[in-house]
């Protein structure tokens, strides 16, 4: 009898322990309300663990031990940073899972979030589908298409075990001399606003009852997005990257801010701060805009991330006073710092600033609460590790078809026939012999542009999978049509061969960020001479592959048809589809095409507006099948 009483007592004790344990680990219980989970976890965390959450490091300095020992909250794979050359989905998943295992092996088991620049498709990754850059997508005026691209990109990113993209860039590029203009959908904020429809594509559709400002990421096929670069990145003086945006409040809030309203309304999980300044104040220190406006006024509840070494660049030269940089950046309201290499320096500096009461604990708590909110919402705690079940989506045929559709819709027909009554396009599939010429006709790297595989892009056809414009033309024409490719033929050759007509594909060489800043905006040599020699000798269509409008005068009158193809990505067949009339041209310029660079900056609505091709312009053709 005594024994059995004892047994009952012991059982009771065990049950109590189980219940108590479950109670203690409230944050691990997905049935608990979000705020209860955050609160429960926060009260368990030490300063060290909190500061770790605020630290984002580059994968090249990360390891399972680093994740564990420093409680690192996030890892990024920077441009060109891959687990191994030509990494497969499983190489990526193994790397990401390795870091994650380190993170969840800590006392509290807080998972890390891994980010990457999937800015036009999963653009860092071998054999991923590369969609047109934003400059081309703005032309489509088709938010639902952009949403589908977001959904496809999310699947490809998840295929590699990654859960977070630093996209979309919602810059409103006001000056094409800016090296990042191709990351901008348009000079018109309304177009940029409509393109934020990519966010529900990436993150999933916001539930009807969700509160404004709460981040939302749905389920196993979606990823967290990042609206960047807050704010005014596209308005810098003379289009110089990371420069000063000189504009009054009406201009800032009327042109550069609106797309943030839309992004927040759509539940964007994170916002990245711009390197640029607003009227002389570095955005990374702008407490008024980050805390006062974005967080307090707009009620954004996701987390704010710095740009890469963004806080270092608060001073010039960068990193001249790191303590000040950390202090100013974190006090302004930055929650996660993309350090990304010297994490011990960041952690030690921030720890000291908190211990000496320069940065109040309330600021750290705000940052960590936001980071945890995103992680909980995403389901990271329940499902931290990736598997290979989505690997089949990476570069799938379905996604390539979608990219091809986007290419078709992003082309703008700027001229069609020397005599508009006699249109030159669409071309006949059946001709005797056609010439394809130009630096960009057979170069996958050139047609993808910067932020593809490498930060500055690549040249040639062997770096990833895709179809060049030349290969697409060869596939499109009738088998009886002879296609001759000569990159830069002389006029006597062109005359002697008696071509039916020529397709000349020229443009800009790949670039990214500052390296793309240009004061002359010319087509890369020998492009102009190719246009001269080919179009002076036979009928021709010129296809321009570029991240922005480029100098087209004095060539326009010499050529029969002119097409702006922007940076179409891996699916060159979209160009051939429209050149040969399987589909009609429908794109409308989302940027003003200048006559000469002396006119810049020049945007639609300006008092002295005298473009070569106006914003909204675009000739149309009919599909041969209608
Ligand atoms: C760019 C960001 C990018 C980040 C991470 C920075 O240099 O400005 O747009 O997301 O690097 O790669």
mmCIF file of N, CA, C and O in Angstrom, residues 394-429:
data_model
loop_
_atom_site.group_PDB
_atom_site.id
_atom_site.type_symbol
_atom_site.label_atom_id
_atom_site.label_comp_id
_atom_site.label_asym_id
_atom_site.label_seq_id
_atom_site.Cartn_x
_atom_site.Cartn_y
_atom_site.Cartn_z
ATOM 1 N N UNK A 394 14.988 23.939 -59.136
ATOM 2 C CA UNK A 394 16.109 24.801 -59.515
ATOM 3 C C UNK A 394 16.312 24.756 -61.035
ATOM 4 O O UNK A 394 16.665 23.722 -61.589
ATOM 5 N N UNK A 395 16.061 25.883 -61.687
ATOM 6 C CA UNK A 395 16.229 25.956 -63.145
ATOM 7 C C UNK A 395 15.266 25.065 -63.905
ATOM 8 O O UNK A 395 15.579 24.611 -65.015
ATOM 9 N N UNK A 396 14.083 24.813 -63.351
ATOM 10 C CA UNK A 396 13.137 23.888 -63.985
ATOM 11 C C UNK A 396 12.642 24.443 -65.327
ATOM 12 O O UNK A 396 12.656 25.655 -65.557
ATOM 13 N N UNK A 397 12.159 23.551 -66.169
ATOM 14 C CA UNK A 397 11.626 23.965 -67.468
ATOM 15 C C UNK A 397 10.457 24.932 -67.288
ATOM 16 O O UNK A 397 10.337 25.921 -68.013
ATOM 17 N N UNK A 398 9.630 24.669 -66.291
ATOM 18 C CA UNK A 398 8.476 25.533 -66.032
ATOM 19 C C UNK A 398 8.934 26.966 -65.725
ATOM 20 O O UNK A 398 8.360 27.934 -66.233
ATOM 21 N N UNK A 399 9.966 27.099 -64.932
ATOM 22 C CA UNK A 399 10.464 28.436 -64.599
ATOM 23 C C UNK A 399 11.120 29.099 -65.806
ATOM 24 O O UNK A 399 11.020 30.309 -65.995
ATOM 25 N N UNK A 400 11.786 28.299 -66.617
ATOM 26 C CA UNK A 400 12.407 28.872 -67.825
ATOM 27 C C UNK A 400 11.337 29.378 -68.791
ATOM 28 O O UNK A 400 11.506 30.400 -69.444
ATOM 29 N N UNK A 401 10.220 28.666 -68.851
ATOM 30 C CA UNK A 401 9.094 29.132 -69.697
ATOM 31 C C UNK A 401 8.557 30.467 -69.171
ATOM 32 O O UNK A 401 8.209 31.357 -69.943
ATOM 33 N N UNK A 402 8.490 30.576 -67.856
ATOM 34 C CA UNK A 402 8.005 31.813 -67.250
ATOM 35 C C UNK A 402 8.981 32.963 -67.543
ATOM 36 O O UNK A 402 8.564 34.078 -67.887
ATOM 37 N N UNK A 403 10.265 32.670 -67.446
ATOM 38 C CA UNK A 403 11.265 33.697 -67.738
ATOM 39 C C UNK A 403 11.178 34.117 -69.206
ATOM 40 O O UNK A 403 11.289 35.296 -69.552
ATOM 41 N N UNK A 404 10.946 33.155 -70.062
ATOM 42 C CA UNK A 404 10.820 33.427 -71.504
ATOM 43 C C UNK A 404 9.624 34.342 -71.762
ATOM 44 O O UNK A 404 9.704 35.289 -72.546
ATOM 45 N N UNK A 405 8.532 34.093 -71.067
ATOM 46 C CA UNK A 405 7.353 34.958 -71.179
ATOM 47 C C UNK A 405 7.701 36.380 -70.703
ATOM 48 O O UNK A 405 7.330 37.376 -71.346
ATOM 49 N N UNK A 406 8.438 36.455 -69.598
ATOM 50 C CA UNK A 406 8.816 37.772 -69.072
ATOM 51 C C UNK A 406 9.716 38.514 -70.060
ATOM 52 O O UNK A 406 9.583 39.730 -70.247
ATOM 53 N N UNK A 407 10.608 37.780 -70.723
ATOM 54 C CA UNK A 407 11.477 38.409 -71.725
ATOM 55 C C UNK A 407 10.619 38.992 -72.851
ATOM 56 O O UNK A 407 10.775 40.158 -73.237
ATOM 57 N N UNK A 408 9.692 38.196 -73.358
ATOM 58 C CA UNK A 408 8.823 38.669 -74.453
ATOM 59 C C UNK A 408 8.130 39.971 -74.087
ATOM 60 O O UNK A 408 8.043 40.903 -74.883
ATOM 61 N N UNK A 409 7.616 40.007 -72.854
ATOM 62 C CA UNK A 409 6.832 41.170 -72.434
ATOM 63 C C UNK A 409 7.698 42.357 -72.034
ATOM 64 O O UNK A 409 7.184 43.457 -71.822
ATOM 65 N N UNK A 410 8.994 42.131 -71.864
ATOM 66 C CA UNK A 410 9.859 43.230 -71.416
ATOM 67 C C UNK A 410 10.538 43.957 -72.578
ATOM 68 O O UNK A 410 11.193 44.976 -72.377
ATOM 69 N N UNK A 411 10.389 43.429 -73.788
ATOM 70 C CA UNK A 411 11.032 44.073 -74.940
ATOM 71 C C UNK A 411 10.242 45.305 -75.357
ATOM 72 O O UNK A 411 9.016 45.301 -75.338
ATOM 73 N N UNK A 412 10.958 46.350 -75.745
ATOM 74 C CA UNK A 412 10.262 47.548 -76.240
ATOM 75 C C UNK A 412 10.695 47.796 -77.684
ATOM 76 O O UNK A 412 11.898 47.919 -77.966
ATOM 77 N N UNK A 413 9.709 47.884 -78.561
ATOM 78 C CA UNK A 413 9.981 48.157 -79.975
ATOM 79 C C UNK A 413 9.997 49.676 -80.161
ATOM 80 O O UNK A 413 8.968 50.344 -80.002
ATOM 81 N N UNK A 414 11.180 50.203 -80.464
ATOM 82 C CA UNK A 414 11.339 51.661 -80.519
ATOM 83 C C UNK A 414 11.231 52.203 -81.939
ATOM 84 O O UNK A 414 10.938 53.380 -82.158
ATOM 85 N N UNK A 415 11.501 51.377 -82.909
ATOM 86 C CA UNK A 415 11.382 51.794 -84.304
ATOM 87 C C UNK A 415 11.014 50.565 -85.111
ATOM 88 O O UNK A 415 11.537 49.481 -84.841
ATOM 89 N N UNK A 416 10.135 50.722 -86.087
ATOM 90 C CA UNK A 416 9.778 49.572 -86.913
ATOM 91 C C UNK A 416 9.585 50.003 -88.366
ATOM 92 O O UNK A 416 8.483 50.300 -88.798
ATOM 93 N N UNK A 417 10.685 50.047 -89.089
ATOM 94 C CA UNK A 417 10.650 50.407 -90.515
ATOM 95 C C UNK A 417 11.071 51.843 -90.715
ATOM 96 O O UNK A 417 10.669 52.716 -89.963
ATOM 97 N N UNK A 418 11.880 52.062 -91.769
ATOM 98 C CA UNK A 418 12.274 53.439 -92.081
ATOM 99 C C UNK A 418 11.036 54.213 -92.476
ATOM 100 O O UNK A 418 10.889 55.389 -92.178
ATOM 101 N N UNK A 419 10.143 53.521 -93.162
ATOM 102 C CA UNK A 419 8.832 54.079 -93.456
ATOM 103 C C UNK A 419 7.842 53.366 -92.532
ATOM 104 O O UNK A 419 7.635 52.153 -92.669
ATOM 105 N N UNK A 420 7.252 54.117 -91.604
ATOM 106 C CA UNK A 420 6.376 53.451 -90.626
ATOM 107 C C UNK A 420 5.228 52.691 -91.270
ATOM 108 O O UNK A 420 4.648 51.789 -90.665
ATOM 109 N N UNK A 421 4.920 53.025 -92.528
ATOM 110 C CA UNK A 421 3.839 52.285 -93.190
ATOM 111 C C UNK A 421 4.320 50.910 -93.661
ATOM 112 O O UNK A 421 3.516 50.070 -94.048
ATOM 113 N N UNK A 422 5.630 50.748 -93.660
ATOM 114 C CA UNK A 422 6.156 49.439 -94.081
ATOM 115 C C UNK A 422 6.949 48.830 -92.929
ATOM 116 O O UNK A 422 8.184 48.922 -92.883
ATOM 117 N N UNK A 423 6.251 48.220 -91.980
ATOM 118 C CA UNK A 423 6.960 47.682 -90.806
ATOM 119 C C UNK A 423 7.997 46.629 -91.203
ATOM 120 O O UNK A 423 7.763 45.848 -92.138
ATOM 121 N N UNK A 424 9.115 46.658 -90.503
ATOM 122 C CA UNK A 424 10.210 45.724 -90.784
ATOM 123 C C UNK A 424 10.024 44.422 -89.990
ATOM 124 O O UNK A 424 10.387 43.358 -90.446
ATOM 125 N N UNK A 425 9.459 44.566 -88.798
ATOM 126 C CA UNK A 425 9.213 43.406 -87.940
ATOM 127 C C UNK A 425 7.726 43.071 -87.953
ATOM 128 O O UNK A 425 6.917 43.977 -88.134
ATOM 129 N N UNK A 426 7.342 41.852 -87.718
ATOM 130 C CA UNK A 426 8.191 40.701 -87.429
ATOM 131 C C UNK A 426 8.928 40.180 -88.662
ATOM 132 O O UNK A 426 8.467 40.356 -89.785
ATOM 133 N N UNK A 427 10.049 39.519 -88.391
ATOM 134 C CA UNK A 427 10.850 38.945 -89.478
ATOM 135 C C UNK A 427 10.231 37.618 -89.920
ATOM 136 O O UNK A 427 9.573 36.933 -89.139
ATOM 137 N N UNK A 428 10.488 37.300 -91.175
ATOM 138 C CA UNK A 428 10.019 35.997 -91.666
ATOM 139 C C UNK A 428 10.949 34.900 -91.158
ATOM 140 O O UNK A 428 12.173 35.083 -91.120
ATOM 141 N N UNK A 429 10.342 33.784 -90.792
ATOM 142 C CA UNK A 429 11.194 32.671 -90.337
ATOM 143 C C UNK A 429 11.914 32.028 -91.520
ATOM 144 O O UNK A 429 12.967 31.426 -91.370
#
